[in-house]
Short mmCIF file of C-alpha atoms and ligand atoms in Angstrom, two decimals:
data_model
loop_
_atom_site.label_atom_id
_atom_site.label_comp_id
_atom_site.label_asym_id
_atom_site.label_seq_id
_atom_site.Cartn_x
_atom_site.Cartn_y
_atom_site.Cartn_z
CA UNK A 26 -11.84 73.37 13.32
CA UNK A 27 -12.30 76.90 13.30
CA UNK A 28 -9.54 78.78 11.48
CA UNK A 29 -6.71 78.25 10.02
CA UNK A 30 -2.96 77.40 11.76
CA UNK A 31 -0.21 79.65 11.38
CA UNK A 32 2.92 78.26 10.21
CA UNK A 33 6.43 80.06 10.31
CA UNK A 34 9.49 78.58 8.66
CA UNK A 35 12.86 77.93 9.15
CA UNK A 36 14.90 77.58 6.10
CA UNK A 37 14.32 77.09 2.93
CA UNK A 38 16.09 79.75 1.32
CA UNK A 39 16.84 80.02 -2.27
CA UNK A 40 18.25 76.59 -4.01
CA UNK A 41 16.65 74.88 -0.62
CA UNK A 42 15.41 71.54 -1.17
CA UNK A 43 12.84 70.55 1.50
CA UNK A 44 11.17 73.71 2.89
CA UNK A 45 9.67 73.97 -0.69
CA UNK A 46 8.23 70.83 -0.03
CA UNK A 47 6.83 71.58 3.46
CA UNK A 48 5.58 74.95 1.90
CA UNK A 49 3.69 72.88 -0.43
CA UNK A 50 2.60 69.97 1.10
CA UNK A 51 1.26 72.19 4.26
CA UNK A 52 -1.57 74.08 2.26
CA UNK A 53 -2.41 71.47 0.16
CA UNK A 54 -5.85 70.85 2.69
CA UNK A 55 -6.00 74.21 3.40
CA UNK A 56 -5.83 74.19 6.92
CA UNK A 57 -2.20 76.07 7.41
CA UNK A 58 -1.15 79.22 6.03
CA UNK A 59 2.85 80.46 5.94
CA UNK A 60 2.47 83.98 7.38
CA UNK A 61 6.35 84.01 8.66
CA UNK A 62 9.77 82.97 8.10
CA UNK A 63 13.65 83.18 8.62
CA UNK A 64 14.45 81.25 5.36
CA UNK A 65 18.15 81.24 5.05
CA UNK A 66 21.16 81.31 6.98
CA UNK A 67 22.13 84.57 4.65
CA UNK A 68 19.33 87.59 5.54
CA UNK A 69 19.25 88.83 2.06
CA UNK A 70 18.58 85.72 0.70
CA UNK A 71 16.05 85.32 3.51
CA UNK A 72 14.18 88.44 2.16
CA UNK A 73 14.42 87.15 -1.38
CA UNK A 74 12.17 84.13 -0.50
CA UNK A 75 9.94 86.42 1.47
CA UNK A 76 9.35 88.66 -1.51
CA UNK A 77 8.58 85.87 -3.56
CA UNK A 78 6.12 84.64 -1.16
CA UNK A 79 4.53 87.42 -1.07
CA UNK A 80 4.41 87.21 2.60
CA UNK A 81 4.08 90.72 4.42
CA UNK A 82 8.07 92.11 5.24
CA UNK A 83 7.52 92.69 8.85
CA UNK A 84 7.21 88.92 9.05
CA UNK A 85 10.49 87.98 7.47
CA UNK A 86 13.24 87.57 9.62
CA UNK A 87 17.12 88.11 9.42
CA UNK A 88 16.99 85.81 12.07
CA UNK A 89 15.20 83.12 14.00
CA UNK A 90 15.86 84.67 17.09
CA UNK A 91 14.68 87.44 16.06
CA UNK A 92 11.55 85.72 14.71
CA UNK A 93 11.14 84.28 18.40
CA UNK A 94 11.16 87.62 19.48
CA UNK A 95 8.85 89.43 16.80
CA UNK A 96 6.06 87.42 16.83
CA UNK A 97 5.85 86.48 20.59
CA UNK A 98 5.02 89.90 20.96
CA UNK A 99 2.65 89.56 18.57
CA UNK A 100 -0.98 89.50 19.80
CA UNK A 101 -2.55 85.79 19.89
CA UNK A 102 -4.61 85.88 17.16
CA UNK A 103 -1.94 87.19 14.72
CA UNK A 104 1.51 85.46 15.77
CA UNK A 105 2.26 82.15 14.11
CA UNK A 106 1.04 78.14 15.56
CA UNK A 107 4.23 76.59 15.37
CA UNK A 108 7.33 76.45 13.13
CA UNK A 109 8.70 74.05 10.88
CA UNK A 110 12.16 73.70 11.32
CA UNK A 111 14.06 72.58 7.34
CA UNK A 112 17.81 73.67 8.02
CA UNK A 113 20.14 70.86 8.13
CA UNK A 114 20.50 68.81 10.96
CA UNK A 115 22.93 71.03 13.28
CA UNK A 116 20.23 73.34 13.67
CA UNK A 117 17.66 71.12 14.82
CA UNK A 118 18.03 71.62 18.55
CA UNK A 119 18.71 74.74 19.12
CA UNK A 120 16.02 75.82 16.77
CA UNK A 121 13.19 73.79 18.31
CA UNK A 122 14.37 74.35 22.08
CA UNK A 123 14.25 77.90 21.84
CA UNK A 124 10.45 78.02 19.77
CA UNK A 125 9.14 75.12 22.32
CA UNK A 126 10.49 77.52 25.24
CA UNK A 127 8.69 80.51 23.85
CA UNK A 128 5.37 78.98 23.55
CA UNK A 129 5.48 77.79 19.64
CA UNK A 130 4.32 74.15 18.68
CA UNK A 131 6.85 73.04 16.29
CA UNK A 132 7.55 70.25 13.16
CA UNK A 133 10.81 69.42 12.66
CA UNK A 134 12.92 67.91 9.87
CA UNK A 135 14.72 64.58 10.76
CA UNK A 136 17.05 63.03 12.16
CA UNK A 137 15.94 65.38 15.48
CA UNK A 138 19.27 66.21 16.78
CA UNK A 139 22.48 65.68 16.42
CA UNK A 140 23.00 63.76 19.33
CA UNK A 141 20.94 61.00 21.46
CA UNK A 142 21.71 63.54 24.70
CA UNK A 143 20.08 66.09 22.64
CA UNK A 144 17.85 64.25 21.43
CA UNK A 145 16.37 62.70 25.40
CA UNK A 146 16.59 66.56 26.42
CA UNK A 147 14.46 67.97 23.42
CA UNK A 148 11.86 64.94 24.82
CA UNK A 149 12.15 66.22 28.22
CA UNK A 150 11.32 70.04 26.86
CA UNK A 151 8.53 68.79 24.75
CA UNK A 152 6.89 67.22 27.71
CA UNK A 153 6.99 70.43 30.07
CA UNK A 154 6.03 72.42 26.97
CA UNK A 155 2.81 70.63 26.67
CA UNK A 156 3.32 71.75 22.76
CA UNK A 157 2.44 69.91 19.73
CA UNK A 158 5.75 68.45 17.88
CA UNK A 159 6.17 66.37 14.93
CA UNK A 160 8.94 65.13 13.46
CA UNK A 161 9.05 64.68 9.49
CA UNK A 162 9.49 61.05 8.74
CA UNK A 163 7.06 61.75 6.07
CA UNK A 164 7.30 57.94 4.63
CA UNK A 165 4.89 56.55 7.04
CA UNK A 166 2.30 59.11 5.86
CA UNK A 167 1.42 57.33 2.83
CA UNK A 168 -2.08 55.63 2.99
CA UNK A 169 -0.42 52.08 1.66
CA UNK A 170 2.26 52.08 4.85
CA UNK A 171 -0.58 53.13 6.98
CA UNK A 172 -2.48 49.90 5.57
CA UNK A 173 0.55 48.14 6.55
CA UNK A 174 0.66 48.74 10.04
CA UNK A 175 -3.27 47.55 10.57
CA UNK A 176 -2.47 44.13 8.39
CA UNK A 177 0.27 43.85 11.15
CA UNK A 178 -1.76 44.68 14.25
CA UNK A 179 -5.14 42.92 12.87
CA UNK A 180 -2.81 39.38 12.81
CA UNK A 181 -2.92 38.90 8.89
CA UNK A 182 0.56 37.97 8.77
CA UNK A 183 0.42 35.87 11.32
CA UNK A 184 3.48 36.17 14.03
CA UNK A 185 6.48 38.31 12.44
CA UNK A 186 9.65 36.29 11.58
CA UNK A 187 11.69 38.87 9.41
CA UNK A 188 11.46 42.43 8.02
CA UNK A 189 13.80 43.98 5.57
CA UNK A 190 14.10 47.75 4.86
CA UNK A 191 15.92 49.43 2.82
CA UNK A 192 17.14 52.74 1.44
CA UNK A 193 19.08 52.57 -1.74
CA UNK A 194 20.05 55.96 -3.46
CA UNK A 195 22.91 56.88 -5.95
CA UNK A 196 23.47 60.54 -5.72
CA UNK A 197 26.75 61.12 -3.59
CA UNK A 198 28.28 58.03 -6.00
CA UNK A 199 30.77 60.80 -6.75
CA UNK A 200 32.52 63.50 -4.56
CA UNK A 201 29.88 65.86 -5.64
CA UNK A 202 30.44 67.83 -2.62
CA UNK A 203 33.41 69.32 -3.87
CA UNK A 204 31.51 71.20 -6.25
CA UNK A 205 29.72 72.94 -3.97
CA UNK A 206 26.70 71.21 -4.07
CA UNK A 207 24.59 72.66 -1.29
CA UNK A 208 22.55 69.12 -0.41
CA UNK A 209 26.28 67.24 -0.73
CA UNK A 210 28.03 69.81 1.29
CA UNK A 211 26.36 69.68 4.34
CA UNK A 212 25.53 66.39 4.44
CA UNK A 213 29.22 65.04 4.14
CA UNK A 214 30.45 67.36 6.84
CA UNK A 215 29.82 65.77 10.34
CA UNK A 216 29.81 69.15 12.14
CA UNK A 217 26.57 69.85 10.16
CA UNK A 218 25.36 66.19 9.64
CA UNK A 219 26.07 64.47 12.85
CA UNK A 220 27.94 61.11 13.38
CA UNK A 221 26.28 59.60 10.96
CA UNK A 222 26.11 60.52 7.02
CA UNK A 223 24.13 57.96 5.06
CA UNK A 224 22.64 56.53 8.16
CA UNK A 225 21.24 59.65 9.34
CA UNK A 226 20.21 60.84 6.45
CA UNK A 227 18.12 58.11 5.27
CA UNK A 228 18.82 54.82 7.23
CA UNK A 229 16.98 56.18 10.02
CA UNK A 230 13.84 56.58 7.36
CA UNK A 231 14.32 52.79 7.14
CA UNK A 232 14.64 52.45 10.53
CA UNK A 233 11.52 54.32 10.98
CA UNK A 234 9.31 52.53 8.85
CA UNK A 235 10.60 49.21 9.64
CA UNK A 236 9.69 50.21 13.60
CA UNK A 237 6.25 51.57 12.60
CA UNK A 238 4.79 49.05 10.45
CA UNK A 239 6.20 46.52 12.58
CA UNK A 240 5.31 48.19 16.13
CA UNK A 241 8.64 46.50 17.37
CA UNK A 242 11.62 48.17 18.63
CA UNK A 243 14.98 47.52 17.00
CA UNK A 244 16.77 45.77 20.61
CA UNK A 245 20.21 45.38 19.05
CA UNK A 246 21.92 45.42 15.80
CA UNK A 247 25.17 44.55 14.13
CA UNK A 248 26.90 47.08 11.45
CA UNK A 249 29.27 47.92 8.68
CA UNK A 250 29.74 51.68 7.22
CA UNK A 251 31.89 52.41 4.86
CA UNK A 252 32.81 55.22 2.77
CA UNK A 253 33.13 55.00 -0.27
CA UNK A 254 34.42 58.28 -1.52
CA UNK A 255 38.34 58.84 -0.40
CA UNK A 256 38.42 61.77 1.88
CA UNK A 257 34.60 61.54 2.59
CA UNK A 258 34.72 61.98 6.51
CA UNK A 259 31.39 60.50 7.02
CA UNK A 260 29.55 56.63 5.50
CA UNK A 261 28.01 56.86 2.48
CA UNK A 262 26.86 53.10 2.96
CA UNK A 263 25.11 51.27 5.38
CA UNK A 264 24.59 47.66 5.77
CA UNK A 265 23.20 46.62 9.25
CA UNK A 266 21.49 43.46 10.68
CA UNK A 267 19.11 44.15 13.31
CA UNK A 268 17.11 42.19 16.17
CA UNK A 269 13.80 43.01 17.04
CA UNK A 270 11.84 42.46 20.18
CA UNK A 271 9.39 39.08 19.60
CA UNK A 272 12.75 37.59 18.39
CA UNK A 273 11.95 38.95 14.92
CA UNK A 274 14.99 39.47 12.65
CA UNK A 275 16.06 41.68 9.77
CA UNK A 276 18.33 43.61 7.66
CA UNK A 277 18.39 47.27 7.20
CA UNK A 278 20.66 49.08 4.24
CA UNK A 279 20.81 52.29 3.30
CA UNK A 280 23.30 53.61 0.97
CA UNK A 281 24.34 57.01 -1.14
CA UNK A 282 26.62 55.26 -3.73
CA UNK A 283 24.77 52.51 -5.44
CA UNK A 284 24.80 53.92 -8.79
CA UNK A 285 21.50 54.35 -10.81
CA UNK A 286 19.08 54.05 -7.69
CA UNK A 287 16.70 57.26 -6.99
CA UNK A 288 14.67 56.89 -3.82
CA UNK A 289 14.75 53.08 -4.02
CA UNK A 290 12.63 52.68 0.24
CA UNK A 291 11.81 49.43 0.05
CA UNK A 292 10.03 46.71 3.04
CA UNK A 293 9.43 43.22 3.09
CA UNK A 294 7.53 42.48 5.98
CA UNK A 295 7.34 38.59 6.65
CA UNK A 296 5.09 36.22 9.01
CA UNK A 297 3.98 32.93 9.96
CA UNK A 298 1.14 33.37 7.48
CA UNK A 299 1.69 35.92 5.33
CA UNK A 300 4.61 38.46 3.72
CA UNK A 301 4.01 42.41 2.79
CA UNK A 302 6.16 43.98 0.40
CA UNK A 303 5.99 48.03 -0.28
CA UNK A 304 7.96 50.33 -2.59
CA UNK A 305 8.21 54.77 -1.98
CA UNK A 306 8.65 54.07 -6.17
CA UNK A 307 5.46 53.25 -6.37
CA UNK A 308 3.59 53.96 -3.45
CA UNK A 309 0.07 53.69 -4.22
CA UNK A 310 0.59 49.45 -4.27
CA UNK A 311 1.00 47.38 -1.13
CA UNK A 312 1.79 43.88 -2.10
CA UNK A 313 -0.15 40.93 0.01
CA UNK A 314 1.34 37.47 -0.10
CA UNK A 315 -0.73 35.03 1.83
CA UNK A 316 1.20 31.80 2.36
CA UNK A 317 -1.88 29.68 0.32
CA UNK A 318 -2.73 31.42 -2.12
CA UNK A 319 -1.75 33.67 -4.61
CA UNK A 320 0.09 37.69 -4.40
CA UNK A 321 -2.39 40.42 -4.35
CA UNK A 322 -1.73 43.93 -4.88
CA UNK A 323 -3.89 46.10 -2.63
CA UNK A 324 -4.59 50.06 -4.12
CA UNK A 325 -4.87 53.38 -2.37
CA UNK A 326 -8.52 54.66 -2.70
CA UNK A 327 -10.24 51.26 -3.09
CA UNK A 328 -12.89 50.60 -0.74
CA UNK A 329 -11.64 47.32 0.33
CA UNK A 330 -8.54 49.27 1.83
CA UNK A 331 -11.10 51.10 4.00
CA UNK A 332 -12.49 47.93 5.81
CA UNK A 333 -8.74 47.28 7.17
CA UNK A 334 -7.80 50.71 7.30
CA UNK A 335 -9.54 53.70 8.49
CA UNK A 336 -5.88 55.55 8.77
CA UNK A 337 -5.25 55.20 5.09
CA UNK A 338 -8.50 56.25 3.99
CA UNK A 339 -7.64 59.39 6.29
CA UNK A 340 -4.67 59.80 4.21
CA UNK A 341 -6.13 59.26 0.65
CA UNK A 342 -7.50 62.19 -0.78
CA UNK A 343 -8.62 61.36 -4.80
CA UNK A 344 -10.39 58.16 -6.49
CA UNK A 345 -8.24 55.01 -6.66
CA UNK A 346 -6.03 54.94 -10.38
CA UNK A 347 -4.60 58.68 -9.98
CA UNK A 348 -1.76 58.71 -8.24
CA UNK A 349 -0.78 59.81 -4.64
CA UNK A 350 2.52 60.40 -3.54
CA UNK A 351 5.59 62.33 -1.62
CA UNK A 352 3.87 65.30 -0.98
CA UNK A 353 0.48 64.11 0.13
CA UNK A 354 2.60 61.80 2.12
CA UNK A 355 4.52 64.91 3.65
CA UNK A 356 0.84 67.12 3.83
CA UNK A 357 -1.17 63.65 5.71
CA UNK A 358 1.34 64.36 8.62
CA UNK A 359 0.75 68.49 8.52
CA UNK A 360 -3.51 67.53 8.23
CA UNK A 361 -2.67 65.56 11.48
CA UNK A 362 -0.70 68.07 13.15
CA UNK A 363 -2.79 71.19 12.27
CA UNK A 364 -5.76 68.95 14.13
CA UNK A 365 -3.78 67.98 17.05
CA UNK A 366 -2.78 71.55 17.70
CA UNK A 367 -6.74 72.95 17.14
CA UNK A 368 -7.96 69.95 19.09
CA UNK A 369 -5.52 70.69 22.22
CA UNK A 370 -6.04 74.65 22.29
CA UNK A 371 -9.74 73.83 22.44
CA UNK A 372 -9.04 71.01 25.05
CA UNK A 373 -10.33 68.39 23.10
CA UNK A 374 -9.26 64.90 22.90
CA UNK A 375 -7.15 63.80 20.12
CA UNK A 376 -8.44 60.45 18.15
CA UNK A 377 -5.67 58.01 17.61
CA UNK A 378 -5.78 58.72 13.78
CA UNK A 379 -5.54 62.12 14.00
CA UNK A 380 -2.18 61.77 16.41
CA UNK A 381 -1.12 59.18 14.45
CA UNK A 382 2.20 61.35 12.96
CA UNK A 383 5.62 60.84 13.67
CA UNK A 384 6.92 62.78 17.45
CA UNK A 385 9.97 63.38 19.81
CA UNK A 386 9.93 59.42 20.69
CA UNK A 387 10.16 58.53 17.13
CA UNK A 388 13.32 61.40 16.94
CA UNK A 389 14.86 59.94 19.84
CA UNK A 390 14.14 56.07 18.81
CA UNK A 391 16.13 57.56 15.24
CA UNK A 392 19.20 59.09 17.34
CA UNK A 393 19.60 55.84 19.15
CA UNK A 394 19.30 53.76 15.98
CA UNK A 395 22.10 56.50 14.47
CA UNK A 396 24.49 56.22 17.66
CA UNK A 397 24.43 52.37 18.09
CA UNK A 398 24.94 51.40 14.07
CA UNK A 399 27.70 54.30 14.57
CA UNK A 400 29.34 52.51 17.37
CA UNK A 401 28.96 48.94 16.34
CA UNK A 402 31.12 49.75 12.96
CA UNK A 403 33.55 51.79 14.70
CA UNK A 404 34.07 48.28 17.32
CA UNK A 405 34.81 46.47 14.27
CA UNK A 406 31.12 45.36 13.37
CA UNK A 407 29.75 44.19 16.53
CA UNK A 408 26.51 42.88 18.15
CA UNK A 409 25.58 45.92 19.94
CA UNK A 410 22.71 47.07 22.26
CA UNK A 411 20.23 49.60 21.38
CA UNK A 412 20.26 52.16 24.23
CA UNK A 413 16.52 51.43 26.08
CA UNK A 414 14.79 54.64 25.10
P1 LIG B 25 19.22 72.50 1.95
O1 LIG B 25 20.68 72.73 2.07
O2 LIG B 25 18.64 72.30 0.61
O3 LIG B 25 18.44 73.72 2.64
C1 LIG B 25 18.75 74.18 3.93
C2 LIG B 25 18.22 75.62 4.07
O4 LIG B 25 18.33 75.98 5.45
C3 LIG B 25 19.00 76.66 3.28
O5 LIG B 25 18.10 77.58 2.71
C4 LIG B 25 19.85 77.35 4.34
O6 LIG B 25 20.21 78.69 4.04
C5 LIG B 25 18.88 77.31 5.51
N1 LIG B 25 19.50 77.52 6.81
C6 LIG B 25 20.60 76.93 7.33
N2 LIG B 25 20.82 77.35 8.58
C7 LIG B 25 19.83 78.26 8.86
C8 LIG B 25 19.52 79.06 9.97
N3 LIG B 25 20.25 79.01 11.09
N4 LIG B 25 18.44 79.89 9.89
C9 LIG B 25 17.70 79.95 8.78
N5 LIG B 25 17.93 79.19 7.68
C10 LIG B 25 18.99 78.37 7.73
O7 LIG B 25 18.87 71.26 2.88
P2 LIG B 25 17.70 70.21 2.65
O8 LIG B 25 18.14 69.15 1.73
O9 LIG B 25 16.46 70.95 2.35
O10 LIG B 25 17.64 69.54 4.10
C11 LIG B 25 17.18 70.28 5.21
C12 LIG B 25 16.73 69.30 6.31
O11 LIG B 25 15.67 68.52 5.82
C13 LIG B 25 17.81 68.33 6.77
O12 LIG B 25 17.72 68.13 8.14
C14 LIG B 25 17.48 67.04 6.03
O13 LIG B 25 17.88 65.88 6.73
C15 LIG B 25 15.97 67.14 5.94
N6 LIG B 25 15.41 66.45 4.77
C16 LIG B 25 14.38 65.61 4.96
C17 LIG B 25 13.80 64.95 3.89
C18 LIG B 25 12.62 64.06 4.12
O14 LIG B 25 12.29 63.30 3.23
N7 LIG B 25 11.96 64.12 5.25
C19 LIG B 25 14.30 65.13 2.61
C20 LIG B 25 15.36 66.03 2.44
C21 LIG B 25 15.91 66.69 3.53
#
């Protein structure tokens, strides 16, 4: 790896909650550097976070079309890697489409789209890009999922049975959006949010990891939204029972309104021989229950972790006892994506590991998880299908 990838942004604007994050957690190995940006839907305010970047002005945009068209004409070596994309979810597609059809690489926030349709075509424009995308599911970037998934695949729990995740938060308990909250706002609003409000927003992070540690596809699924808040035109709880393939079973819930919860991601993975329990609370644990003998609690940065795990060693960065979390979580998936891009412009095969962050197929597997709990509430809580994508 030679030099360093150039990242533009989209969004994250003043009061912006997530592009601070991927600001942070992108040059936290050093590897990326923000040299451009459109950050907010308002120009001036757009500017302001470019000042206080101190990126260079030419480089901050009123616009992302306008960014498009800056720095493709850029030369080569100057013009920006790829973008990552942090407006909310209405401005997925577009946004990506148009950087993937210039040339850029891109990582986008989740869910993908707002639609499965759009979601199937933004797969079909990755592919004829040939362009590196990610999509940020940053929960399986943590070391202790990671472990997770190789426990699963090496056969230490034995054949699956039953997995439960779940997504508990409290935050839109009231009708906070009425205040103007900016996160509230948009996300209650289904011309900015999609069809689906809590399930979008952070069922499909359940969905997700429950798919990823499991390696299983969701087949079909039964479920009951509700909304809570009177007038709220989208759920703001989610309560879903799912099939797997390997007739493995499970729940998934995710909900907005159960007071006093934060960022409660929870997974209980069970099997013939063995059950795995994890919590995004304390992430640096992965509990092991072996069905003889007694619970063990495996810990990031311990060497044992390394003998089951060469992914989560990947994705641990200091000794075992100070804690890791959300945004080395968020900055294993950039350290994987600034690789993949470096290792594909020198033509270069890309390990497993390395490629191992989320992509379009996880975005579209999320849109079709959205869509079908969507349209098994609205049939009155149905069995229903999961679309074969
Ligand atoms: P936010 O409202 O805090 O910020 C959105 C920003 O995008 C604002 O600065 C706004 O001005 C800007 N924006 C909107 N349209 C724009 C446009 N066309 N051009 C340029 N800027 C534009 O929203 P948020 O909470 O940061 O969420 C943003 C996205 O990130 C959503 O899709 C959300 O689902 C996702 N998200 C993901 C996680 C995660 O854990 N992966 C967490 C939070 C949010």
């Amino acid at each position: 790896m030679k030099r360093k990838v150039r990242m533009g942004m989209v969004g994250g604007g003043p009061g912006a909650f997530i592009g601070n994050v991927h600001r942070m957690a992108s040059r936290l190995d050093g590897k990326i550097e923000l040299v451009a940006g459109a950050f907010d839907i308002d120009p001036v305010k757009s500017k302001q976070t470019g000042e206080e970047l101190c990126l260079d002005s030419s480089r901050v945009y009123s616009t992302y079309k306008e960014m498009i068209a800056n720095e493709s004409a850029l030369s080569a070596d100057k013009r920006i890697d790829f973008v990552a994309v942090t407006t909310p979810n209405n401005w997925h597609f577009p946004i990506a489409k148009d950087f993937l059809e210039a040339g850029f690489n891109v990582m986008c926030e989740k869910p993908m789209t707002m639609t499965l349709d759009e979601a199937l075509e933004l797969q079909k424009i990755v592919e004829k890009s040939g362009k590196v995308f990610g999509l940020m599911h940053n929960y399986v970037g943590y070391p202790m999922v990671k472990l997770a998934k190789d426990m699963v695949k090496n056969g230490e729990l034995g054949k699956l049975r039953k997995v439960v995740s779940i997504y508990p938060q409290g935050w839109l308990a009231r009708p906070i959006e009425k205040t103007g909250q900016q996160q509230a706002a948009w996300r209650t609003d289904p011309k900015q949010s999609g069809a689906g409000g809590c399930v979008g927003d952070i069922g499909s992070h359940a969905e997700n990891l429950a798919e990823y540690i499991t390696g299983l596809k969701i087949t079909e699924l039964c479920a009951d939204l509700t909304s809570f808040i009177e007038g709220r035109p989208l759920d703001d709880d989610c309560n879903c029972l799912v099939r797997f393939e390997d007739g493995v079973k499970g729940v998934i819930y995710a909900s907005q309104i159960s007071v006093g919860e934060e960022n409660g991601l929870s997974i209980w993975v069970y099997g013939t021989d063995a059950g795995i329990e994890w919590h995004q609370e304390h992430p640096n644990q992965l509990l092991y229950k072996p069905i003889d003998g007694p619970v063990q609690i495996l810990s990031r940065g311990n060497g044992y972790i390394g003998t089951k795990s060469p992914a989560a060693v990947r994705g641990s960065r200091i000794p075992a006892g100070h804690p890791e979390a959300f945004l080395e979580a968020f900055a294993n998936h950039y350290s994987n994506f600034a690789d993949t891009i470096l290792l594909k412009e020198e033509g270069r095969e890309v390990d497993p590991i390395i490629g191992d962050f989320p992509q379009v197929h996880d975005g579209v597997r999320g849109m079709a998880f959205i869509e079908t709990v969507v349209a098994s509430s609205r049939a009155g809580s149905v069995w229903t299908k999961m679309p074969k994508v």
